[in-house]
Short mmCIF file of C-alpha atoms in Angstrom, two decimals:
data_model
loop_
_atom_site.label_atom_id
_atom_site.label_comp_id
_atom_site.label_asym_id
_atom_site.label_seq_id
_atom_site.Cartn_x
_atom_site.Cartn_y
_atom_site.Cartn_z
CA UNK Z 1433 -24.81 29.06 -18.16
CA UNK Z 1434 -26.32 27.52 -15.04
CA UNK Z 1435 -25.94 23.74 -14.68
CA UNK Z 1436 -29.07 21.68 -15.21
CA UNK Z 1437 -30.83 20.79 -11.96
CA UNK Z 1438 -30.60 17.26 -10.65
CA UNK Z 1439 -33.39 14.94 -11.87
CA UNK Z 1440 -34.10 14.30 -8.18
CA UNK Z 1441 -35.24 17.11 -5.91
CA UNK Z 1442 -33.04 16.20 -2.94
CA UNK Z 1443 -34.47 18.90 -0.68
CA UNK Z 1444 -37.93 17.46 -1.23
CA UNK Z 1445 -36.57 13.97 -0.59
CA UNK Z 1446 -35.25 15.11 2.78
CA UNK Z 1447 -38.50 16.86 3.72
CA UNK Z 1448 -40.64 13.84 2.84
CA UNK Z 1449 -38.30 11.43 4.63
CA UNK Z 1450 -38.21 13.56 7.78
CA UNK Z 1451 -42.00 13.87 7.73
CA UNK Z 1452 -42.47 10.09 7.56
CA UNK Z 1453 -39.85 9.47 10.24
CA UNK Z 1454 -41.55 11.97 12.56
CA UNK Z 1455 -44.76 9.92 12.56
CA UNK Z 1456 -43.15 7.22 14.70
CA UNK Z 1457 -43.41 7.47 18.46
CA UNK Z 1458 -40.44 9.55 19.66
CA UNK Z 1459 -37.93 8.07 22.08
CA UNK Z 1460 -36.63 10.26 24.88
CA UNK Z 1461 -32.93 11.17 24.55
CA UNK Z 1462 -32.16 9.57 27.93
CA UNK Z 1463 -33.78 6.28 26.92
CA UNK Z 1464 -31.93 6.23 23.59
CA UNK Z 1465 -28.52 7.09 25.00
CA UNK Z 1466 -25.65 4.69 24.24
CA UNK Z 1467 -25.44 1.91 26.80
CA UNK Z 1468 -22.29 2.50 28.88
CA UNK Z 1469 -21.68 -1.25 29.12
CA UNK Z 1470 -21.44 -1.66 25.33
CA UNK Z 1471 -18.44 -3.82 24.46
CA UNK Z 1472 -15.50 -1.77 23.09
CA UNK Z 1473 -15.34 -1.73 19.31
CA UNK Z 1474 -11.83 -3.20 19.37
CA UNK Z 1475 -13.06 -6.18 21.42
CA UNK Z 1476 -15.89 -6.84 18.96
CA UNK Z 1477 -13.49 -6.59 16.01
CA UNK Z 1478 -11.10 -9.01 17.74
CA UNK Z 1479 -13.95 -11.52 18.02
CA UNK Z 1480 -14.73 -11.08 14.31
CA UNK Z 1481 -11.06 -11.52 13.40
CA UNK Z 1482 -10.87 -14.74 15.38
CA UNK Z 1483 -13.75 -16.18 13.34
CA UNK Z 1484 -12.95 -14.74 9.90
CA UNK Z 1485 -9.25 -13.91 9.83
CA UNK Z 1486 -10.22 -10.45 8.54
CA UNK Z 1487 -9.13 -7.24 10.25
CA UNK Z 1488 -9.61 -3.63 9.09
CA UNK Z 1489 -6.21 -2.00 8.48
CA UNK Z 1490 -7.21 1.46 9.71
CA UNK Z 1491 -7.87 0.69 13.36
CA UNK Z 1492 -11.12 0.25 15.30
CA UNK Z 1493 -14.32 1.72 13.87
CA UNK Z 1494 -15.80 4.94 15.20
CA UNK Z 1495 -19.41 4.04 15.96
CA UNK Z 1496 -21.93 6.87 15.68
CA UNK Z 1497 -25.23 6.75 17.57
CA UNK Z 1498 -27.67 8.70 15.40
CA UNK Z 1499 -31.34 9.58 15.38
CA UNK Z 1500 -33.59 9.04 12.36
CA UNK Z 1501 -33.08 12.52 10.83
CA UNK Z 1502 -29.30 12.13 11.02
CA UNK Z 1503 -29.52 8.68 9.39
CA UNK Z 1504 -31.72 10.11 6.63
CA UNK Z 1505 -29.34 12.99 5.91
CA UNK Z 1506 -26.30 10.70 5.88
CA UNK Z 1507 -27.98 8.36 3.40
CA UNK Z 1508 -29.18 11.18 1.16
CA UNK Z 1509 -25.57 12.33 0.93
CA UNK Z 1510 -24.44 8.78 0.14
CA UNK Z 1511 -27.14 8.44 -2.53
CA UNK Z 1512 -26.16 11.75 -4.12
CA UNK Z 1513 -22.52 10.71 -4.32
CA UNK Z 1514 -23.26 7.20 -5.54
CA UNK Z 1515 -25.74 8.31 -8.21
CA UNK Z 1516 -23.86 11.43 -9.34
CA UNK Z 1517 -22.51 9.97 -12.64
CA UNK Z 1518 -25.96 8.66 -13.58
CA UNK Z 1519 -27.80 11.83 -12.58
CA UNK Z 1520 -25.34 13.97 -14.54
CA UNK Z 1521 -26.25 12.02 -17.67
CA UNK Z 1522 -29.93 12.24 -16.87
CA UNK Z 1523 -29.62 16.01 -16.50
CA UNK Z 1524 -28.52 16.13 -20.13
CA UNK Z 1525 -31.68 14.24 -21.12
CA UNK Z 1526 -34.30 15.43 -18.64
CA UNK Z 1527 -36.78 12.80 -17.55
CA UNK Z 1528 -40.28 14.23 -18.07
CA UNK Z 1529 -39.25 16.83 -20.64
CA UNK Z 1530 -38.40 20.45 -19.92
CA UNK Z 1531 -39.84 23.35 -17.98
CA UNK Z 1532 -42.79 22.68 -15.69
CA UNK Z 1533 -42.99 19.01 -16.65
CA UNK Z 1534 -39.35 18.44 -15.75
CA UNK Z 1535 -39.81 20.23 -12.43
CA UNK Z 1536 -42.79 18.04 -11.57
CA UNK Z 1537 -40.77 14.95 -12.47
CA UNK Z 1538 -37.95 16.14 -10.17
CA UNK Z 1539 -40.37 16.62 -7.29
CA UNK Z 1540 -42.01 13.24 -7.83
CA UNK Z 1541 -38.60 11.55 -7.90
CA UNK Z 1542 -37.62 13.39 -4.73
CA UNK Z 1543 -40.82 12.35 -3.00
CA UNK Z 1544 -40.27 8.71 -3.97
CA UNK Z 1545 -36.70 8.69 -2.66
CA UNK Z 1546 -37.86 10.46 0.49
CA UNK Z 1547 -40.68 7.99 1.09
CA UNK Z 1548 -38.26 5.09 0.78
CA UNK Z 1549 -35.69 6.60 3.14
CA UNK Z 1550 -38.35 7.76 5.58
CA UNK Z 1551 -39.79 4.26 5.88
CA UNK Z 1552 -36.36 2.65 6.14
CA UNK Z 1553 -35.29 5.12 8.83
CA UNK Z 1554 -37.92 3.63 11.13
CA UNK Z 1555 -36.68 0.05 10.58
CA UNK Z 1556 -32.90 0.01 10.26
CA UNK Z 1557 -30.96 -0.82 13.42
CA UNK Z 1558 -27.39 -0.41 12.22
CA UNK Z 1559 -25.51 0.36 9.03
CA UNK Z 1560 -21.97 0.21 7.72
CA UNK Z 1561 -21.41 3.01 5.19
CA UNK Z 1562 -18.34 2.80 2.96
CA UNK Z 1563 -18.75 6.52 2.11
CA UNK Z 1564 -18.38 6.24 -1.65
CA UNK Z 1565 -16.14 8.93 -3.10
CA UNK Z 1566 -14.03 9.29 0.03
CA UNK Z 1567 -10.73 7.70 1.08
CA UNK Z 1568 -10.80 3.99 1.91
CA UNK Z 1569 -9.92 4.88 5.50
CA UNK Z 1570 -13.06 7.04 5.72
CA UNK Z 1571 -16.06 4.94 6.65
CA UNK Z 1572 -18.89 5.11 9.15
CA UNK Z 1573 -20.81 2.73 11.36
CA UNK Z 1574 -24.23 3.95 12.45
CA UNK Z 1575 -26.47 2.67 15.21
CA UNK Z 1576 -29.96 4.18 14.94
CA UNK Z 1577 -30.72 4.77 18.60
CA UNK Z 1578 -34.53 5.25 18.49
CA UNK Z 1579 -35.06 2.01 16.55
CA UNK Z 1580 -32.75 0.06 18.84
CA UNK Z 1581 -34.48 1.44 21.92
CA UNK Z 1582 -37.91 0.63 20.48
CA UNK Z 1583 -36.94 -3.03 19.97
CA UNK Z 1584 -35.20 -3.24 23.36
CA UNK Z 1585 -38.22 -1.89 25.20
CA UNK Z 1586 -40.73 -3.97 23.24
CA UNK Z 1587 -38.99 -7.30 23.80
CA UNK Z 1588 -37.14 -6.66 27.05
CA UNK Z 1589 -33.67 -6.89 25.49
CA UNK Z 1590 -30.60 -5.83 27.44
CA UNK Z 1591 -29.43 -2.69 25.56
CA UNK Z 1592 -25.69 -3.28 25.87
CA UNK Z 1593 -25.95 -6.89 24.74
CA UNK Z 1594 -28.40 -6.21 21.90
CA UNK Z 1595 -26.35 -3.31 20.51
CA UNK Z 1596 -23.20 -5.42 20.68
CA UNK Z 1597 -25.07 -8.08 18.67
CA UNK Z 1598 -26.10 -5.55 16.01
CA UNK Z 1599 -22.54 -4.22 15.86
CA UNK Z 1600 -21.20 -7.71 15.21
CA UNK Z 1601 -22.99 -7.72 11.86
CA UNK Z 1602 -22.07 -4.17 10.83
CA UNK Z 1603 -18.43 -4.54 11.87
CA UNK Z 1604 -18.22 -7.81 9.94
CA UNK Z 1605 -19.17 -5.79 6.85
CA UNK Z 1606 -16.40 -3.34 7.71
CA UNK Z 1607 -13.94 -6.24 7.96
CA UNK Z 1608 -15.11 -7.53 4.57
CA UNK Z 1609 -14.79 -4.20 2.76
CA UNK Z 1610 -11.53 -3.07 4.35
CA UNK Z 1611 -9.89 -6.32 5.46
CA UNK Z 1612 -10.08 -7.69 1.91
CA UNK Z 1613 -7.84 -5.16 0.10
CA UNK Z 1614 -9.64 -5.17 -3.25
CA UNK Z 1615 -13.26 -5.52 -2.05
CA UNK Z 1616 -14.21 -1.86 -1.78
CA UNK Z 1617 -12.97 -0.92 -5.26
CA UNK Z 1618 -14.49 -4.07 -6.75
CA UNK Z 1619 -17.90 -3.33 -5.23
CA UNK Z 1620 -17.98 0.32 -6.27
CA UNK Z 1621 -16.80 -0.69 -9.74
CA UNK Z 1622 -19.76 -3.05 -10.11
CA UNK Z 1623 -22.15 -0.32 -8.99
CA UNK Z 1624 -20.64 2.19 -11.44
CA UNK Z 1625 -20.92 -0.34 -14.27
CA UNK Z 1626 -24.55 -1.03 -13.43
CA UNK Z 1627 -25.40 2.66 -13.39
CA UNK Z 1628 -23.60 3.25 -16.69
CA UNK Z 1629 -26.24 1.11 -18.44
CA UNK Z 1630 -29.19 2.97 -16.95
CA UNK Z 1631 -31.65 4.43 -19.48
CA UNK Z 1632 -33.26 7.75 -18.52
CA UNK Z 1633 -36.16 7.14 -20.94
CA UNK Z 1634 -39.36 6.81 -18.84
CA UNK Z 1635 -40.93 4.83 -21.69
CA UNK Z 1636 -38.53 2.02 -20.80
CA UNK Z 1637 -40.09 1.84 -17.34
CA UNK Z 1638 -43.61 1.64 -18.74
CA UNK Z 1639 -42.57 -1.06 -21.21
CA UNK Z 1640 -40.83 -3.10 -18.53
CA UNK Z 1641 -43.86 -2.99 -16.26
CA UNK Z 1642 -46.12 -4.02 -19.14
CA UNK Z 1643 -43.86 -6.99 -19.92
CA UNK Z 1644 -43.80 -7.92 -16.25
CA UNK Z 1645 -47.59 -8.09 -16.13
CA UNK Z 1646 -47.58 -10.41 -19.14
CA UNK Z 1647 -45.01 -12.75 -17.63
CA UNK Z 1648 -45.49 -12.65 -13.90
CA UNK Z 1649 -43.31 -15.69 -13.23
CA UNK Z 1650 -40.22 -14.01 -14.70
CA UNK Z 1651 -41.17 -10.75 -13.01
CA UNK Z 1652 -41.30 -12.47 -9.62
CA UNK Z 1653 -37.77 -13.80 -10.15
CA UNK Z 1654 -36.51 -10.34 -11.17
CA UNK Z 1655 -38.08 -8.68 -8.12
CA UNK Z 1656 -36.68 -11.42 -5.86
CA UNK Z 1657 -33.17 -10.80 -7.18
CA UNK Z 1658 -33.13 -7.02 -7.33
CA UNK Z 1659 -36.27 -5.35 -6.09
CA UNK Z 1660 -38.16 -3.21 -8.58
CA UNK Z 1661 -34.87 -2.38 -10.34
CA UNK Z 1662 -34.89 -5.98 -11.49
CA UNK Z 1663 -37.99 -5.21 -13.56
CA UNK Z 1664 -36.61 -2.21 -15.40
CA UNK Z 1665 -33.01 -3.36 -15.90
CA UNK Z 1666 -31.60 -3.99 -19.36
CA UNK Z 1667 -30.03 -7.39 -20.14
CA UNK Z 1668 -26.58 -5.82 -19.59
CA UNK Z 1669 -27.68 -4.41 -16.24
CA UNK Z 1670 -29.15 -7.73 -15.19
CA UNK Z 1671 -25.82 -9.44 -15.87
CA UNK Z 1672 -24.04 -6.93 -13.63
CA UNK Z 1673 -26.85 -7.10 -11.06
CA UNK Z 1674 -26.39 -10.87 -10.97
CA UNK Z 1675 -22.73 -10.33 -10.05
CA UNK Z 1676 -23.73 -7.76 -7.45
CA UNK Z 1677 -26.41 -10.14 -6.16
CA UNK Z 1678 -23.91 -12.96 -5.83
CA UNK Z 1679 -21.49 -10.71 -3.97
CA UNK Z 1680 -24.11 -9.28 -1.64
CA UNK Z 1681 -25.52 -12.73 -0.88
CA UNK Z 1682 -22.03 -13.85 0.07
CA UNK Z 1683 -21.36 -10.78 2.23
CA UNK Z 1684 -24.74 -10.83 3.97
CA UNK Z 1685 -24.64 -14.58 4.59
CA UNK Z 1686 -21.07 -14.33 5.85
CA UNK Z 1687 -22.14 -11.47 8.09
CA UNK Z 1688 -24.97 -13.51 9.56
CA UNK Z 1689 -22.82 -16.59 10.18
CA UNK Z 1690 -19.99 -14.52 11.68
CA UNK Z 1691 -22.48 -12.71 13.88
CA UNK Z 1692 -23.60 -16.05 15.31
CA UNK Z 1693 -20.13 -17.57 15.72
CA UNK Z 1694 -18.46 -14.49 17.17
CA UNK Z 1695 -21.23 -13.78 19.68
CA UNK Z 1696 -19.87 -16.21 22.30
CA UNK Z 1697 -19.56 -14.63 25.74
CA UNK Z 1698 -20.08 -11.15 24.27
CA UNK Z 1699 -23.74 -11.85 23.50
CA UNK Z 1700 -25.12 -14.75 25.57
CA UNK Z 1701 -28.66 -14.07 24.28
CA UNK Z 1702 -27.73 -13.97 20.59
CA UNK Z 1703 -29.95 -16.94 19.75
CA UNK Z 1704 -32.96 -15.25 21.37
CA UNK Z 1705 -32.32 -11.99 19.53
CA UNK Z 1706 -32.07 -13.80 16.21
CA UNK Z 1707 -35.21 -15.86 16.81
CA UNK Z 1708 -37.38 -12.91 17.84
CA UNK Z 1709 -36.26 -10.65 15.00
CA UNK Z 1710 -36.72 -13.46 12.47
CA UNK Z 1711 -40.27 -13.97 13.76
CA UNK Z 1712 -40.85 -10.22 13.61
CA UNK Z 1713 -39.86 -10.16 9.92
CA UNK Z 1714 -42.08 -13.16 9.21
CA UNK Z 1715 -45.10 -11.44 10.76
CA UNK Z 1716 -44.64 -8.15 8.91
CA UNK Z 1717 -48.00 -6.68 7.93
CA UNK Z 1718 -48.99 -6.72 4.22
CA UNK Z 1719 -48.35 -3.00 3.70
CA UNK Z 1720 -44.84 -3.21 5.15
CA UNK Z 1721 -44.15 -6.33 3.10
CA UNK Z 1722 -45.17 -4.47 -0.06
CA UNK Z 1723 -42.86 -1.59 0.82
CA UNK Z 1724 -40.06 -4.06 1.52
CA UNK Z 1725 -40.55 -5.58 -1.92
CA UNK Z 1726 -40.63 -2.21 -3.68
CA UNK Z 1727 -37.54 -0.85 -1.93
CA UNK Z 1728 -35.48 -4.00 -2.38
CA UNK Z 1729 -35.41 -4.77 1.36
CA UNK Z 1730 -37.06 -8.12 0.69
CA UNK Z 1731 -34.33 -8.85 -1.86
CA UNK Z 1732 -31.78 -8.09 0.86
CA UNK Z 1733 -33.46 -10.55 3.23
CA UNK Z 1734 -33.38 -13.15 0.46
CA UNK Z 1735 -29.63 -12.48 0.20
CA UNK Z 1736 -29.15 -13.25 3.90
CA UNK Z 1737 -30.82 -16.65 3.56
CA UNK Z 1738 -29.18 -17.57 0.25
CA UNK Z 1739 -25.74 -16.55 1.50
CA UNK Z 1740 -26.06 -18.60 4.68
CA UNK Z 1741 -27.10 -21.67 2.66
CA UNK Z 1742 -24.17 -21.15 0.27
CA UNK Z 1743 -21.56 -20.88 3.02
CA UNK Z 1744 -23.01 -23.83 4.93
CA UNK Z 1745 -22.89 -25.95 1.77
CA UNK Z 1746 -19.30 -25.12 0.81
CA UNK Z 1747 -18.10 -25.64 4.39
CA UNK Z 1748 -19.70 -29.07 4.38
CA UNK Z 1749 -17.77 -30.00 1.24
CA UNK Z 1750 -14.51 -28.07 1.62
CA UNK Z 1751 -14.02 -27.35 5.32
CA UNK Z 1752 -14.94 -24.60 7.76
CA UNK Z 1753 -12.67 -22.00 6.14
CA UNK Z 1754 -13.85 -22.66 2.59
CA UNK Z 1755 -15.20 -19.12 2.33
CA UNK Z 1756 -11.64 -17.76 2.68
CA UNK Z 1757 -11.10 -18.69 -0.97
CA UNK Z 1758 -13.61 -16.00 -1.92
CA UNK Z 1759 -11.32 -13.32 -0.45
CA UNK Z 1760 -8.30 -14.27 -2.58
CA UNK Z 1761 -9.52 -12.77 -5.87
CA UNK Z 1762 -12.63 -11.21 -7.44
CA UNK Z 1763 -12.58 -14.21 -9.79
CA UNK Z 1764 -13.32 -16.45 -6.81
CA UNK Z 1765 -16.49 -14.62 -5.82
CA UNK Z 1766 -19.64 -16.64 -6.46
CA UNK Z 1767 -22.12 -15.62 -9.10
CA UNK Z 1768 -25.78 -15.47 -8.16
CA UNK Z 1769 -26.31 -18.83 -9.86
CA UNK Z 1770 -23.41 -20.33 -7.92
CA UNK Z 1771 -24.87 -19.04 -4.66
CA UNK Z 1772 -27.97 -21.06 -5.48
CA UNK Z 1773 -25.98 -24.09 -6.68
CA UNK Z 1774 -22.83 -24.15 -4.50
CA UNK Z 1775 -21.48 -27.23 -6.30
CA UNK Z 1776 -20.91 -25.02 -9.35
CA UNK Z 1777 -18.67 -22.68 -7.32
CA UNK Z 1778 -16.79 -25.59 -5.76
CA UNK Z 1779 -16.13 -27.09 -9.21
CA UNK Z 1780 -15.09 -23.78 -10.77
CA UNK Z 1781 -12.71 -22.70 -8.01
CA UNK Z 1782 -11.35 -26.15 -7.20
CA UNK Z 1783 -12.08 -25.62 -3.51
CA UNK Z 1784 -11.29 -28.74 -1.51
CA UNK Z 1785 -10.87 -29.66 2.11
CA UNK Z 1786 -7.56 -28.17 3.21
#
């Protein structure tokens, strides 16, 4: 008996994503080549270690310069691995029924995933990929060369310096996930738990959207915290998503702060880079802003800001290394509510000036 097909047509997802990515102005291979003056990965990781005390145990990262199609294919593979347990269950209860209806549903799902990845492939500058399902020592750091080159040419950025700046953020994430021994397993465990609650019944989606229209204030909060998934999540999922949201706010805020503090002589123009890209996000056109909201990118940007505010607040009260307490145990990670009200985390963990 042949296995049931995946509820997502991954081949269609790839075709749609590649089609969207191809609409952007191409960058010549010579213009997008890695800058030879780029700071060595080990030097960047030393700067991160000096600020955070975290160091990956498996040696310096292997940075891969990729084009948009390569980034798309890498992320489709990551999605397939990450979602495999959920999609296996959905295959047993096909979304959209059976036969032709199920096939249409698969193609629609594939097109939606492809549209999301295609749009993101034109925006993302760098990415740390923990490669779920592989050994902890297997990870990847991507720099998306066409997008970097586009920004560098548009704003007159020095390529070596700008790419070093982007790497500071991505390699900080690598230090977080591998330098904190339990972080990778804890994160993937939260994701697995969240997916285990997922309901393949499309009627649940319709009902959630109807409820959201009736109570737009609550819906806005749910979208802020988790993108569109926040609308369709069950109460159990929302509880797990709140833990994931707290963790990601911490990691993203810590990444941003480390990026600034570790820049030093490596990136003399770090402040200019940050200011221009912040202004660029603020002036995003309405269509792009809608896509950001639907894909959860806006939620990610909210996490950056909330995480920075949290770390700034706890450092004010408990010293400049207060965040180190978060790395001692999963129990010391802030919840989403604690990220918003840092005094709650300080009281719960007993963090004091040391």
